[in-house]
Amino acid sequence: MSSYSIQSLEHYFRVYRRSVRKPKKFWGRIAEDNFTWYQKWEKVVEFDMQEARFTWFKNGKLNITKNCIDRHLANLGDKNAIIFEPNNPNEPARHYTYNQLYSEVSRMANVLRDQGVKKGDRVCIYLPMIPELAIAMLACARIGAIHSVVFAGFSAQALSARINDCTCRMLITADGGYRGSKKISLKQIADEALSQTPSIEKVLVVKRTGERVSMKEERDQWLQPLLEQAAAASKAEVMDAEEPLFILYTSGSTGKPKGMLHTTAGYMVYTAYTFKNIFNYQQDDVYWCTADIGWITGHSYILYGPLLNGATTVIFEGIPSYPDYSRFWEVIQKHRVNQFYTSPTAIRSLAKEKIEYVQRFQLDSLKVIGSVGEPINEEAWHWYNDHVGNKRCPLVDTWWQTETGGILISAIPFVTPTKPTYASLPLPGIRPVLMDELRNEITGNQKTGNLCIEFPWPAIARTIWGDHQRYIDTYFSKYPGKYFTGDGALRDEVGYYRITGRVDDVIIVSGHNLGTAPIEDVISEHPYVAESAIVGIPHEIKGNALYGFVVLKETGLWRDRNNLIREINQLITDQIGPIAKLEKIQFVNGLPKTRSGKIMRRILRKIAEGEDSDFGDVTTLVDPDIVEEIRRERV
Ligand code: WTA
């Protein structure tokens, strides 16, 4: 256990050095001491950073749910695994002990098997934040099916595109879901998606809101009656270390969403190890991460990481502002939460409300607070640290990505001194480097560059589902031999990293990654639109918001502008989801393009941000005058 739990800064440096010098020994030891295997691996790692091939724990055999559940039954069977806190504070919380979780997951696994789901089949899960979501994922893992969770805020078209990309056989959804004061008719949205998803054979529907839904005979069934008939024990499928666990989609700067594939053993070892250390989880603690399970944060740090450590994890169905802005703080008090993990957007939105919302509640149970998903600005950092952490809880700013599977750079509480806005130091096994545009490594400190990682870690994504070449092109070709993150970073005088933001055309809005090109493609579908370009502008709460420059076709020029704006945003809502709506739209006569036809986004970004001069060299533009024209008409 010597390297599993890091005790002091000195210990961290020792462990880190060891992990970098002898990664095989380091990860092999952790894998051996802390997990249950059917069969031990032959080799800890084999890899090729050019071809993006990674094999961790070669030929090891295991099942992740044995490690998430069965392994804890002897000692922690009566401990709460999941506490479900509903959207409506008057609805009682539900508790699932490890014993109960075992039964529920087994029932669901048996239902899936009865319905013909086999190892390797893809199962799409489109559910609100209810316990059935976690149970469905674990049931898939139990039988070796690959789950593909789609965030329940996505539209029908986004859902069908994801189902079709990995040809799911089954969809698990609900009649509806609650979100603050709103009800979302999930089955109705799913029905629309299902009209375009030939691979789906069966649909299982969880009853949550009790609203009327249409059920297609042969295809659709209510889940609860099936669960009641199913046996409460189940065999766990024997999985090879490298067999897939799940697919999770993330937006790219171009093209369709990328189905990032994660496999079993490496993901398990890495999420368990990082959870333990980054949250300093102790056996009686209650841990709460407010993310949606539909994102990677929820996969790794609501579900797998905590359960692998025998933790109690809170699943929260609601939103921070319902019924009022004290909801988070009330839940912390109610369940005596010890570790709290949320996003800068949530913090900023709560920090602007009256401080009494926080002060009315006892937050003394908190020991560690965390941030994830986007850079946390100084003001938000201090508010979180002062008013929530009460200046006594270490604030861990955790940097990572869907592709990385787990956190790569973060402070370790009670070990690494924190510094506002800095994610701080790499975790053991992680070797960050900064690179310049000419592919030279930037050495020394107080430097900024493009953030790359030099050596694979166990949870690195293995491929993009169905398109390995795109995986290589996106992450492994710009800096050969290295994984390119797409983020920029600053390294300070002591080697702490601060993530400065995306260096590609991905914009992070309220913690959600949005590629500009896919949104521009949607806008072009509007009959009056000729072309468009989207840039990010700073936003007080969301971190960034989207500003669209739209060129209309001749026929569109004399239409009602407000109507057009509404229609464009409606198109985006229908095809992607409301999170991708544009904050501002400016209709322009043309875009600043170079002679080779490339849009100079740098200029558009400056205009959108409100700059009036200093646009840099515009001589390579086909029509330099357009810059001034766009600037004058800025909205
Ligand atoms: C950004 C979320 C600054 C970053 C886990 C990254 C962050 C992208 C941080 C991945 C952080 C995530 N500080 N930026 N602590 N955490 N990001 O795939 O730009 O949804 O590349 O994974 O979010 O977003 P994703």
PDB file of C-alpha atoms in Angstrom, residues 98-361:
ATOM      1  CA  TYR A  98     -23.386  -2.102  -1.056  1.00  0.00           C
ATOM      2  CA  ASN A  99     -25.538  -5.181  -0.457  1.00  0.00           C
ATOM      3  CA  GLN A 100     -28.534  -3.509  -2.076  1.00  0.00           C
ATOM      4  CA  LEU A 101     -26.439  -2.195  -4.918  1.00  0.00           C
ATOM      5  CA  TYR A 102     -25.275  -5.728  -5.550  1.00  0.00           C
ATOM      6  CA  SER A 103     -28.893  -6.934  -5.797  1.00  0.00           C
ATOM      7  CA  GLU A 104     -30.037  -4.032  -7.963  1.00  0.00           C
ATOM      8  CA  VAL A 105     -27.130  -4.306 -10.365  1.00  0.00           C
ATOM      9  CA  SER A 106     -27.630  -8.073 -10.539  1.00  0.00           C
ATOM     10  CA  ARG A 107     -31.318  -7.705 -11.345  1.00  0.00           C
ATOM     11  CA  MET A 108     -30.567  -5.208 -14.056  1.00  0.00           C
ATOM     12  CA  ALA A 109     -27.761  -7.385 -15.437  1.00  0.00           C
ATOM     13  CA  ASN A 110     -30.146 -10.346 -15.563  1.00  0.00           C
ATOM     14  CA  VAL A 111     -32.763  -8.257 -17.355  1.00  0.00           C
ATOM     15  CA  LEU A 112     -30.203  -7.158 -19.918  1.00  0.00           C
ATOM     16  CA  ARG A 113     -29.125 -10.766 -20.471  1.00  0.00           C
ATOM     17  CA  ASP A 114     -32.772 -11.864 -20.793  1.00  0.00           C
ATOM     18  CA  GLN A 115     -33.314  -9.195 -23.392  1.00  0.00           C
ATOM     19  CA  GLY A 116     -30.496 -10.629 -25.437  1.00  0.00           C
ATOM     20  CA  VAL A 117     -27.725  -8.154 -24.654  1.00  0.00           C
ATOM     21  CA  LYS A 118     -24.350  -9.855 -24.968  1.00  0.00           C
ATOM     22  CA  LYS A 119     -20.737  -9.069 -24.221  1.00  0.00           C
ATOM     23  CA  GLY A 120     -19.481  -6.400 -26.610  1.00  0.00           C
ATOM     24  CA  ASP A 121     -22.949  -5.063 -27.495  1.00  0.00           C
ATOM     25  CA  ARG A 122     -23.416  -1.332 -27.180  1.00  0.00           C
ATOM     26  CA  VAL A 123     -26.158  -0.083 -24.898  1.00  0.00           C
ATOM     27  CA  CYS A 124     -27.145   3.562 -25.006  1.00  0.00           C
ATOM     28  CA  ILE A 125     -28.256   5.079 -21.706  1.00  0.00           C
ATOM     29  CA  TYR A 126     -30.275   8.292 -21.860  1.00  0.00           C
ATOM     30  CA  LEU A 127     -31.448   8.878 -18.314  1.00  0.00           C
ATOM     31  CA  PRO A 128     -31.764  11.695 -15.827  1.00  0.00           C
ATOM     32  CA  MET A 129     -29.617  11.723 -12.690  1.00  0.00           C
ATOM     33  CA  ILE A 130     -31.415   8.919 -10.899  1.00  0.00           C
ATOM     34  CA  PRO A 131     -29.928   5.780  -9.313  1.00  0.00           C
ATOM     35  CA  GLU A 132     -31.096   3.657 -12.257  1.00  0.00           C
ATOM     36  CA  LEU A 133     -28.519   5.481 -14.369  1.00  0.00           C
ATOM     37  CA  ALA A 134     -25.667   4.245 -12.179  1.00  0.00           C
ATOM     38  CA  ILE A 135     -27.228   0.805 -11.884  1.00  0.00           C
ATOM     39  CA  ALA A 136     -27.657   0.491 -15.646  1.00  0.00           C
ATOM     40  CA  MET A 137     -24.022   1.392 -16.265  1.00  0.00           C
ATOM     41  CA  LEU A 138     -22.801  -1.121 -13.709  1.00  0.00           C
ATOM     42  CA  ALA A 139     -25.151  -3.774 -15.113  1.00  0.00           C
ATOM     43  CA  CYS A 140     -23.635  -3.271 -18.556  1.00  0.00           C
ATOM     44  CA  ALA A 141     -20.166  -3.612 -17.102  1.00  0.00           C
ATOM     45  CA  ARG A 142     -21.274  -6.717 -15.221  1.00  0.00           C
ATOM     46  CA  ILE A 143     -22.206  -8.526 -18.432  1.00  0.00           C
ATOM     47  CA  GLY A 144     -19.486  -7.020 -20.603  1.00  0.00           C
ATOM     48  CA  ALA A 145     -21.771  -4.779 -22.643  1.00  0.00           C
ATOM     49  CA  ILE A 146     -20.328  -1.373 -23.562  1.00  0.00           C
ATOM     50  CA  HIS A 147     -22.309   1.537 -22.173  1.00  0.00           C
ATOM     51  CA  SER A 148     -22.651   4.761 -24.067  1.00  0.00           C
ATOM     52  CA  VAL A 149     -24.259   7.329 -21.808  1.00  0.00           C
ATOM     53  CA  VAL A 150     -25.768  10.340 -23.535  1.00  0.00           C
ATOM     54  CA  PHE A 151     -26.364  13.406 -21.365  1.00  0.00           C
ATOM     55  CA  ALA A 152     -30.114  13.843 -20.897  1.00  0.00           C
ATOM     56  CA  GLY A 153     -29.902  17.490 -21.948  1.00  0.00           C
ATOM     57  CA  PHE A 154     -29.008  16.508 -25.506  1.00  0.00           C
ATOM     58  CA  SER A 155     -31.563  16.784 -28.310  1.00  0.00           C
ATOM     59  CA  ALA A 156     -33.138  13.954 -30.298  1.00  0.00           C
ATOM     60  CA  GLN A 157     -30.749  14.473 -33.172  1.00  0.00           C
ATOM     61  CA  ALA A 158     -27.699  14.478 -30.946  1.00  0.00           C
ATOM     62  CA  LEU A 159     -28.988  11.277 -29.364  1.00  0.00           C
ATOM     63  CA  SER A 160     -29.657   9.476 -32.632  1.00  0.00           C
ATOM     64  CA  ALA A 161     -26.267  10.504 -34.036  1.00  0.00           C
ATOM     65  CA  ARG A 162     -24.556   8.960 -31.004  1.00  0.00           C
ATOM     66  CA  ILE A 163     -26.658   5.804 -31.124  1.00  0.00           C
ATOM     67  CA  ASN A 164     -25.922   5.350 -34.808  1.00  0.00           C
ATOM     68  CA  ASP A 165     -22.229   6.066 -34.542  1.00  0.00           C
ATOM     69  CA  CYS A 166     -21.658   3.054 -32.319  1.00  0.00           C
ATOM     70  CA  THR A 167     -24.738   1.065 -33.450  1.00  0.00           C
ATOM     71  CA  CYS A 168     -26.335   0.483 -30.070  1.00  0.00           C
ATOM     72  CA  ARG A 169     -28.704  -2.475 -29.787  1.00  0.00           C
ATOM     73  CA  MET A 170     -30.568  -1.203 -26.788  1.00  0.00           C
ATOM     74  CA  LEU A 171     -31.645   2.114 -25.358  1.00  0.00           C
ATOM     75  CA  ILE A 172     -32.384   2.605 -21.667  1.00  0.00           C
ATOM     76  CA  THR A 173     -34.356   5.770 -20.999  1.00  0.00           C
ATOM     77  CA  ALA A 174     -37.096   7.166 -18.737  1.00  0.00           C
ATOM     78  CA  ASP A 175     -40.555   8.582 -19.223  1.00  0.00           C
ATOM     79  CA  GLY A 176     -39.232  11.932 -18.117  1.00  0.00           C
ATOM     80  CA  GLY A 177     -36.867  13.703 -15.809  1.00  0.00           C
ATOM     81  CA  TYR A 178     -36.979  16.576 -13.340  1.00  0.00           C
ATOM     82  CA  ARG A 179     -34.622  19.483 -13.559  1.00  0.00           C
ATOM     83  CA  GLY A 180     -35.377  22.314 -11.197  1.00  0.00           C
ATOM     84  CA  SER A 181     -38.883  23.530 -11.917  1.00  0.00           C
ATOM     85  CA  LYS A 182     -38.891  21.880 -15.348  1.00  0.00           C
ATOM     86  CA  LYS A 183     -39.953  18.473 -16.487  1.00  0.00           C
ATOM     87  CA  ILE A 184     -38.192  17.007 -19.491  1.00  0.00           C
ATOM     88  CA  SER A 185     -40.092  14.488 -21.581  1.00  0.00           C
ATOM     89  CA  LEU A 186     -37.231  12.147 -22.257  1.00  0.00           C
ATOM     90  CA  LYS A 187     -39.219   9.327 -23.823  1.00  0.00           C
ATOM     91  CA  GLN A 188     -40.766  11.733 -26.267  1.00  0.00           C
ATOM     92  CA  ILE A 189     -37.327  13.019 -27.269  1.00  0.00           C
ATOM     93  CA  ALA A 190     -36.072   9.439 -27.450  1.00  0.00           C
ATOM     94  CA  ASP A 191     -39.012   8.463 -29.686  1.00  0.00           C
ATOM     95  CA  GLU A 192     -38.017  11.144 -32.137  1.00  0.00           C
ATOM     96  CA  ALA A 193     -34.449   9.859 -32.101  1.00  0.00           C
ATOM     97  CA  LEU A 194     -35.609   6.257 -32.424  1.00  0.00           C
ATOM     98  CA  SER A 195     -37.288   6.966 -35.748  1.00  0.00           C
ATOM     99  CA  GLN A 196     -33.751   7.209 -37.139  1.00  0.00           C
ATOM    100  CA  THR A 197     -31.873   4.480 -35.291  1.00  0.00           C
ATOM    101  CA  PRO A 198     -32.214   1.150 -37.102  1.00  0.00           C
ATOM    102  CA  SER A 199     -29.780  -0.653 -34.802  1.00  0.00           C
ATOM    103  CA  ILE A 200     -31.960  -0.328 -31.689  1.00  0.00           C
ATOM    104  CA  GLU A 201     -33.924  -3.504 -31.052  1.00  0.00           C
ATOM    105  CA  LYS A 202     -35.175  -2.922 -27.516  1.00  0.00           C
ATOM    106  CA  VAL A 203     -35.998   0.056 -25.377  1.00  0.00           C
ATOM    107  CA  LEU A 204     -36.286  -0.180 -21.591  1.00  0.00           C
ATOM    108  CA  VAL A 205     -38.115   2.664 -19.887  1.00  0.00           C
ATOM    109  CA  VAL A 206     -37.724   3.716 -16.256  1.00  0.00           C
ATOM    110  CA  LYS A 207     -40.773   5.325 -14.692  1.00  0.00           C
ATOM    111  CA  ARG A 208     -39.732   8.574 -13.040  1.00  0.00           C
ATOM    112  CA  THR A 209     -42.244  11.372 -13.656  1.00  0.00           C
ATOM    113  CA  GLY A 210     -45.276   9.179 -14.345  1.00  0.00           C
ATOM    114  CA  GLU A 211     -46.179  11.188 -17.421  1.00  0.00           C
ATOM    115  CA  ARG A 212     -47.975   9.568 -20.345  1.00  0.00           C
ATOM    116  CA  VAL A 213     -45.684   8.146 -22.964  1.00  0.00           C
ATOM    117  CA  SER A 214     -46.189   6.090 -26.067  1.00  0.00           C
ATOM    118  CA  MET A 215     -44.776   2.584 -25.967  1.00  0.00           C
ATOM    119  CA  LYS A 216     -44.070   0.780 -29.203  1.00  0.00           C
ATOM    120  CA  GLU A 217     -45.094  -2.824 -29.015  1.00  0.00           C
ATOM    121  CA  GLU A 218     -42.327  -5.432 -29.259  1.00  0.00           C
ATOM    122  CA  ARG A 219     -39.692  -2.728 -28.881  1.00  0.00           C
ATOM    123  CA  ASP A 220     -40.502  -0.777 -25.694  1.00  0.00           C
ATOM    124  CA  GLN A 221     -40.947  -2.155 -22.183  1.00  0.00           C
ATOM    125  CA  TRP A 222     -41.215  -0.688 -18.726  1.00  0.00           C
ATOM    126  CA  LEU A 223     -38.128  -1.587 -16.756  1.00  0.00           C
ATOM    127  CA  GLN A 224     -39.486  -1.952 -13.215  1.00  0.00           C
ATOM    128  CA  PRO A 225     -41.711  -5.028 -13.781  1.00  0.00           C
ATOM    129  CA  LEU A 226     -38.814  -6.780 -15.485  1.00  0.00           C
ATOM    130  CA  LEU A 227     -36.526  -5.988 -12.564  1.00  0.00           C
ATOM    131  CA  GLU A 228     -39.030  -7.356 -10.089  1.00  0.00           C
ATOM    132  CA  GLN A 229     -38.997 -10.700 -11.814  1.00  0.00           C
ATOM    133  CA  ALA A 230     -35.236 -10.896 -12.161  1.00  0.00           C
ATOM    134  CA  ALA A 231     -32.920 -12.750  -9.784  1.00  0.00           C
ATOM    135  CA  ALA A 232     -30.972 -10.629  -7.320  1.00  0.00           C
ATOM    136  CA  ALA A 233     -27.661 -12.392  -7.855  1.00  0.00           C
ATOM    137  CA  SER A 234     -25.555 -12.510 -10.977  1.00  0.00           C
ATOM    138  CA  LYS A 235     -22.344 -13.796 -12.404  1.00  0.00           C
ATOM    139  CA  ALA A 236     -19.837 -11.228 -13.548  1.00  0.00           C
ATOM    140  CA  GLU A 237     -18.515 -11.741 -17.056  1.00  0.00           C
ATOM    141  CA  VAL A 238     -14.784 -12.394 -17.316  1.00  0.00           C
ATOM    142  CA  MET A 239     -13.315  -9.433 -19.154  1.00  0.00           C
ATOM    143  CA  ASP A 240      -9.916  -9.044 -20.666  1.00  0.00           C
ATOM    144  CA  ALA A 241      -8.045  -6.027 -19.320  1.00  0.00           C
ATOM    145  CA  GLU A 242      -8.310  -4.323 -22.694  1.00  0.00           C
ATOM    146  CA  GLU A 243     -11.927  -5.134 -23.467  1.00  0.00           C
ATOM    147  CA  PRO A 244     -14.088  -2.009 -23.743  1.00  0.00           C
ATOM    148  CA  LEU A 245     -15.911  -0.650 -20.737  1.00  0.00           C
ATOM    149  CA  PHE A 246     -17.605   2.365 -22.272  1.00  0.00           C
ATOM    150  CA  ILE A 247     -17.844   4.889 -25.051  1.00  0.00           C
ATOM    151  CA  LEU A 248     -18.407   8.527 -24.221  1.00  0.00           C
ATOM    152  CA  TYR A 249     -18.822  11.232 -26.824  1.00  0.00           C
ATOM    153  CA  THR A 250     -16.982  14.525 -26.716  1.00  0.00           C
ATOM    154  CA  SER A 251     -17.091  17.396 -29.191  1.00  0.00           C
ATOM    155  CA  GLY A 252     -14.190  17.928 -31.488  1.00  0.00           C
ATOM    156  CA  SER A 253     -13.206  21.146 -33.172  1.00  0.00           C
ATOM    157  CA  THR A 254     -14.356  19.622 -36.446  1.00  0.00           C
ATOM    158  CA  GLY A 255     -16.752  16.993 -37.646  1.00  0.00           C
ATOM    159  CA  LYS A 256     -19.023  14.723 -35.723  1.00  0.00           C
ATOM    160  CA  PRO A 257     -18.599  14.028 -32.009  1.00  0.00           C
ATOM    161  CA  LYS A 258     -15.804  11.651 -31.087  1.00  0.00           C
ATOM    162  CA  GLY A 259     -16.750   8.434 -29.335  1.00  0.00           C
ATOM    163  CA  MET A 260     -13.885   8.058 -26.881  1.00  0.00           C
ATOM    164  CA  LEU A 261     -13.366   4.428 -25.992  1.00  0.00           C
ATOM    165  CA  HIS A 262     -12.208   3.432 -22.518  1.00  0.00           C
ATOM    166  CA  THR A 263     -11.240  -0.096 -21.599  1.00  0.00           C
ATOM    167  CA  THR A 264     -11.460  -2.037 -18.383  1.00  0.00           C
ATOM    168  CA  ALA A 265      -8.336  -2.541 -16.277  1.00  0.00           C
ATOM    169  CA  GLY A 266      -6.341   0.626 -16.863  1.00  0.00           C
ATOM    170  CA  TYR A 267      -9.388   2.802 -16.354  1.00  0.00           C
ATOM    171  CA  MET A 268     -10.212   0.966 -13.150  1.00  0.00           C
ATOM    172  CA  VAL A 269      -6.751   1.246 -11.648  1.00  0.00           C
ATOM    173  CA  TYR A 270      -6.336   4.894 -12.560  1.00  0.00           C
ATOM    174  CA  THR A 271      -9.729   6.219 -11.461  1.00  0.00           C
ATOM    175  CA  ALA A 272      -9.516   4.342  -8.169  1.00  0.00           C
ATOM    176  CA  TYR A 273      -6.017   5.587  -7.407  1.00  0.00           C
ATOM    177  CA  THR A 274      -6.722   9.204  -8.310  1.00  0.00           C
ATOM    178  CA  PHE A 275     -10.039   9.289  -6.442  1.00  0.00           C
ATOM    179  CA  LYS A 276      -8.418   8.074  -3.255  1.00  0.00           C
ATOM    180  CA  ASN A 277      -5.623  10.610  -3.350  1.00  0.00           C
ATOM    181  CA  ILE A 278      -7.270  13.679  -4.802  1.00  0.00           C
ATOM    182  CA  PHE A 279     -10.186  13.601  -2.388  1.00  0.00           C
ATOM    183  CA  ASN A 280      -8.328  12.056   0.540  1.00  0.00           C
ATOM    184  CA  TYR A 281     -11.278   9.738   0.962  1.00  0.00           C
ATOM    185  CA  GLN A 282     -11.502   8.080   4.400  1.00  0.00           C
ATOM    186  CA  GLN A 283     -13.733   5.146   5.192  1.00  0.00           C
ATOM    187  CA  ASP A 284     -16.694   6.932   6.813  1.00  0.00           C
ATOM    188  CA  ASP A 285     -16.762   9.898   4.487  1.00  0.00           C
ATOM    189  CA  VAL A 286     -19.659  10.995   2.294  1.00  0.00           C
ATOM    190  CA  TYR A 287     -18.480  12.248  -1.053  1.00  0.00           C
ATOM    191  CA  TRP A 288     -20.482  14.398  -3.469  1.00  0.00           C
ATOM    192  CA  CYS A 289     -19.692  15.355  -7.034  1.00  0.00           C
ATOM    193  CA  THR A 290     -22.354  17.571  -8.643  1.00  0.00           C
ATOM    194  CA  ALA A 291     -21.513  16.761 -12.275  1.00  0.00           C
ATOM    195  CA  ASP A 292     -23.951  14.879 -14.468  1.00  0.00           C
ATOM    196  CA  ILE A 293     -23.068  11.237 -15.006  1.00  0.00           C
ATOM    197  CA  GLY A 294     -23.524  11.964 -18.713  1.00  0.00           C
ATOM    198  CA  TRP A 295     -20.071  13.561 -18.684  1.00  0.00           C
ATOM    199  CA  ILE A 296     -16.722  11.952 -17.937  1.00  0.00           C
ATOM    200  CA  THR A 297     -16.564  13.568 -14.499  1.00  0.00           C
ATOM    201  CA  GLY A 298     -19.662  11.642 -13.517  1.00  0.00           C
ATOM    202  CA  HIS A 299     -18.361   8.364 -14.956  1.00  0.00           C
ATOM    203  CA  SER A 300     -15.013   8.518 -13.207  1.00  0.00           C
ATOM    204  CA  TYR A 301     -15.760  10.474 -10.046  1.00  0.00           C
ATOM    205  CA  ILE A 302     -19.405   9.860  -9.200  1.00  0.00           C
ATOM    206  CA  LEU A 303     -19.470   6.239 -10.124  1.00  0.00           C
ATOM    207  CA  TYR A 304     -16.344   4.199 -10.749  1.00  0.00           C
ATOM    208  CA  GLY A 305     -13.635   5.936  -8.690  1.00  0.00           C
ATOM    209  CA  PRO A 306     -15.732   6.225  -5.513  1.00  0.00           C
ATOM    210  CA  LEU A 307     -17.245   2.723  -5.688  1.00  0.00           C
ATOM    211  CA  LEU A 308     -13.851   1.176  -6.360  1.00  0.00           C
ATOM    212  CA  ASN A 309     -12.781   2.662  -3.029  1.00  0.00           C
ATOM    213  CA  GLY A 310     -15.879   1.478  -1.177  1.00  0.00           C
ATOM    214  CA  ALA A 311     -16.995   5.088  -0.802  1.00  0.00           C
ATOM    215  CA  THR A 312     -20.430   6.594  -0.236  1.00  0.00           C
ATOM    216  CA  THR A 313     -21.247   8.704  -3.278  1.00  0.00           C
ATOM    217  CA  VAL A 314     -24.137  11.155  -3.585  1.00  0.00           C
ATOM    218  CA  ILE A 315     -26.179  11.261  -6.787  1.00  0.00           C
ATOM    219  CA  PHE A 316     -28.024  14.564  -7.048  1.00  0.00           C
ATOM    220  CA  GLU A 317     -30.881  14.929  -9.478  1.00  0.00           C
ATOM    221  CA  GLY A 318     -31.382  18.678  -9.189  1.00  0.00           C
ATOM    222  CA  ILE A 319     -29.699  21.955 -10.014  1.00  0.00           C
ATOM    223  CA  PRO A 320     -27.958  24.522  -7.785  1.00  0.00           C
ATOM    224  CA  SER A 321     -30.717  27.139  -8.075  1.00  0.00           C
ATOM    225  CA  TYR A 322     -33.803  25.099  -7.234  1.00  0.00           C
ATOM    226  CA  PRO A 323     -35.860  25.642  -5.133  1.00  0.00           C
ATOM    227  CA  ASP A 324     -33.392  28.424  -4.328  1.00  0.00           C
ATOM    228  CA  TYR A 325     -29.690  29.186  -4.362  1.00  0.00           C
ATOM    229  CA  SER A 326     -29.007  27.377  -1.129  1.00  0.00           C
ATOM    230  CA  ARG A 327     -29.705  23.922  -2.530  1.00  0.00           C
ATOM    231  CA  PHE A 328     -26.067  22.744  -2.668  1.00  0.00           C
ATOM    232  CA  TRP A 329     -25.347  23.968   0.845  1.00  0.00           C
ATOM    233  CA  GLU A 330     -28.502  22.414   2.189  1.00  0.00           C
ATOM    234  CA  VAL A 331     -27.559  19.036   0.707  1.00  0.00           C
ATOM    235  CA  ILE A 332     -24.061  19.265   2.182  1.00  0.00           C
ATOM    236  CA  GLN A 333     -25.565  19.893   5.615  1.00  0.00           C
ATOM    237  CA  LYS A 334     -28.243  17.238   5.223  1.00  0.00           C
ATOM    238  CA  HIS A 335     -25.916  14.384   4.261  1.00  0.00           C
ATOM    239  CA  ARG A 336     -22.880  15.667   6.164  1.00  0.00           C
ATOM    240  CA  VAL A 337     -20.842  15.736   2.971  1.00  0.00           C
ATOM    241  CA  ASN A 338     -17.082  15.531   3.478  1.00  0.00           C
ATOM    242  CA  GLN A 339     -15.783  15.997  -0.050  1.00  0.00           C
ATOM    243  CA  PHE A 340     -17.535  18.310  -2.475  1.00  0.00           C
ATOM    244  CA  TYR A 341     -16.600  18.520  -6.165  1.00  0.00           C
ATOM    245  CA  THR A 342     -18.224  21.000  -8.549  1.00  0.00           C
ATOM    246  CA  SER A 343     -17.594  23.323 -11.500  1.00  0.00           C
ATOM    247  CA  PRO A 344     -16.417  26.935 -11.674  1.00  0.00           C
ATOM    248  CA  THR A 345     -19.649  27.817 -13.512  1.00  0.00           C
ATOM    249  CA  ALA A 346     -21.725  26.585 -10.587  1.00  0.00           C
ATOM    250  CA  ILE A 347     -19.506  28.497  -8.168  1.00  0.00           C
ATOM    251  CA  ARG A 348     -19.721  31.725 -10.168  1.00  0.00           C
ATOM    252  CA  SER A 349     -23.479  31.492 -10.458  1.00  0.00           C
ATOM    253  CA  LEU A 350     -23.844  30.987  -6.690  1.00  0.00           C
ATOM    254  CA  ALA A 351     -21.237  33.580  -5.754  1.00  0.00           C
ATOM    255  CA  LYS A 352     -23.324  36.313  -7.305  1.00  0.00           C
ATOM    256  CA  GLU A 353     -26.228  35.580  -4.960  1.00  0.00           C
ATOM    257  CA  LYS A 354     -26.579  36.748  -1.364  1.00  0.00           C
ATOM    258  CA  ILE A 355     -23.978  35.273   0.964  1.00  0.00           C
ATOM    259  CA  GLU A 356     -26.759  34.340   3.408  1.00  0.00           C
ATOM    260  CA  TYR A 357     -27.644  31.459   1.128  1.00  0.00           C
ATOM    261  CA  VAL A 358     -24.369  29.845   2.130  1.00  0.00           C
ATOM    262  CA  GLN A 359     -24.112  31.111   5.657  1.00  0.00           C
ATOM    263  CA  ARG A 360     -27.447  29.668   6.757  1.00  0.00           C
ATOM    264  CA  PHE A 361     -25.976  26.154   6.583  1.00  0.00           C
TER     265      PHE A 361
END
